């Protein structure tokens, strides 16, 4: 029997098998149960987080024959769902826009929209990397989106939602998938390895999860490689070799010695690391990632990792930020440094040089109590400001409304409805919003979700009125505009950069416009 890659073998067939993405999955399940399925969805998120996987499951939910209406639990046994799994369903068309950018292809596709589904309830179109479509293709698509036949559902997947025209975006429900946490990835790996009967140690899995950067698919590809490399077994040394990294315990010790201001110990550990002949940029990445986790733990107190918790108490918050900057700086200049090894050494020297303990009194070095106290003070201050902010919330104009909207937690559905409205008036417990006439009425359950969110902020019941009009400054429109401005700025910065200009000229090259992205 041929070997089936893990990413395919363990591709989720139902919503409950999806790793992470709870918010998106729950929103979809609710809409199916309440029989309020949208006709066009945008699934956005970075590579390998499950966009097309979730879209395929949704397609199965809609056309499964096990029930007389769409079901959140597709059976994966009826011919409709099996054909979707095998890519053979005539009612489920999957197109990769990265290879079908010509307007002809989209036109052909749209011509089939009018035909009723052959076997299923719906005719479902999944367009992957939809932002790659040409302007003409989007225009052709837009006409159909304006008045889609009731049997048609569009599922768009994209890594760059900001490149989809606003006219198209506004007719879709956008669901944003998050990167998957290391903890969830490690749990997933463990289940798979148990099922595959493959021995492993914990450190290997941590290293692989770290390198996967929140992508399930990348994680499983690395796991495949590690299994092949280790001859059917995973050990931290093999996996470290494969990934050019080392198990984190040495990096953690290194950070600890920096915090203690112990240069001798730090360079002893560095010597041990160098014996393992790692990729030095990967070590820098590990340092950055650990410092990031420590900062998060200091702010949120939510790490499940004992080592991170311990370091978070030991290190001063500002010093932690400084170390992060030093490592990031070293990493960003890594490629121009003549010696990878020296690049890490100089980074370590800088970290030791800026240690504030050298300026503290002898006693606080011994017990570190000043630092702990300072940390507590910081958190208390933070809590105070949060409470103050909520009690004094003004909602007087559209700017207030945009700020307010972004400060409350809403489901993707409610976000989509209310995020596309602008502010008219708020007084006497009555909030009046302007809504686009094409947006349609807000469903009752979504309105009540929004009402309870807003009422809890103001500590009283708030009534909501709608007026139809031309909305041009809603929170979502402004957010998209900001994103676009950021991209334009980034592009003009790059295009006007003298060294890049001379570089482009020297090599007679050009800059791919889509390759420029603003830093988030
Ligand atoms: Zn079925």
CSV table of C-alpha atoms in Angstrom, one decimal, residues 392-405 407-408 422-428 430-433 450 454-455 457-458 462 464:
chain,number,residue,atom,x,y,z
A,392,UNK,CA,-17.1,56.8,30.8
A,393,UNK,CA,-17.9,55.6,27.3
A,394,UNK,CA,-19.3,58.4,25.1
A,395,UNK,CA,-21.3,57.6,22.1
A,396,UNK,CA,-21.9,61.0,20.4
A,397,UNK,CA,-20.6,60.7,16.9
A,398,UNK,CA,-19.5,58.3,14.2
A,399,UNK,CA,-15.9,58.2,15.6
A,400,UNK,CA,-17.2,57.1,19.0
A,401,UNK,CA,-19.3,54.5,17.3
A,402,UNK,CA,-16.4,53.1,15.3
A,403,UNK,CA,-14.3,52.9,18.5
A,404,UNK,CA,-17.2,51.4,20.4
A,405,UNK,CA,-17.9,48.8,17.8
A,407,UNK,CA,-14.3,47.4,21.6
A,408,UNK,CA,-17.3,45.0,22.0
A,422,UNK,CA,-22.9,54.1,10.6
A,423,UNK,CA,-23.9,56.3,13.5
A,424,UNK,CA,-26.9,58.7,13.4
A,425,UNK,CA,-27.9,59.4,17.0
A,426,UNK,CA,-27.8,58.1,20.6
A,427,UNK,CA,-29.9,59.5,23.4
A,428,UNK,CA,-32.6,58.4,25.8
A,430,UNK,CA,-32.2,54.8,21.9
A,431,UNK,CA,-29.4,54.1,19.4
A,432,UNK,CA,-30.1,55.0,15.8
A,433,UNK,CA,-27.9,53.6,13.1
A,450,UNK,CA,-25.9,43.1,19.7
A,454,UNK,CA,-24.3,47.2,24.1
A,455,UNK,CA,-26.7,47.2,27.1
A,457,UNK,CA,-21.6,48.3,28.5
A,458,UNK,CA,-24.1,51.1,29.4
A,462,UNK,CA,-30.9,50.1,24.8
A,464,UNK,CA,-32.0,50.2,18.4
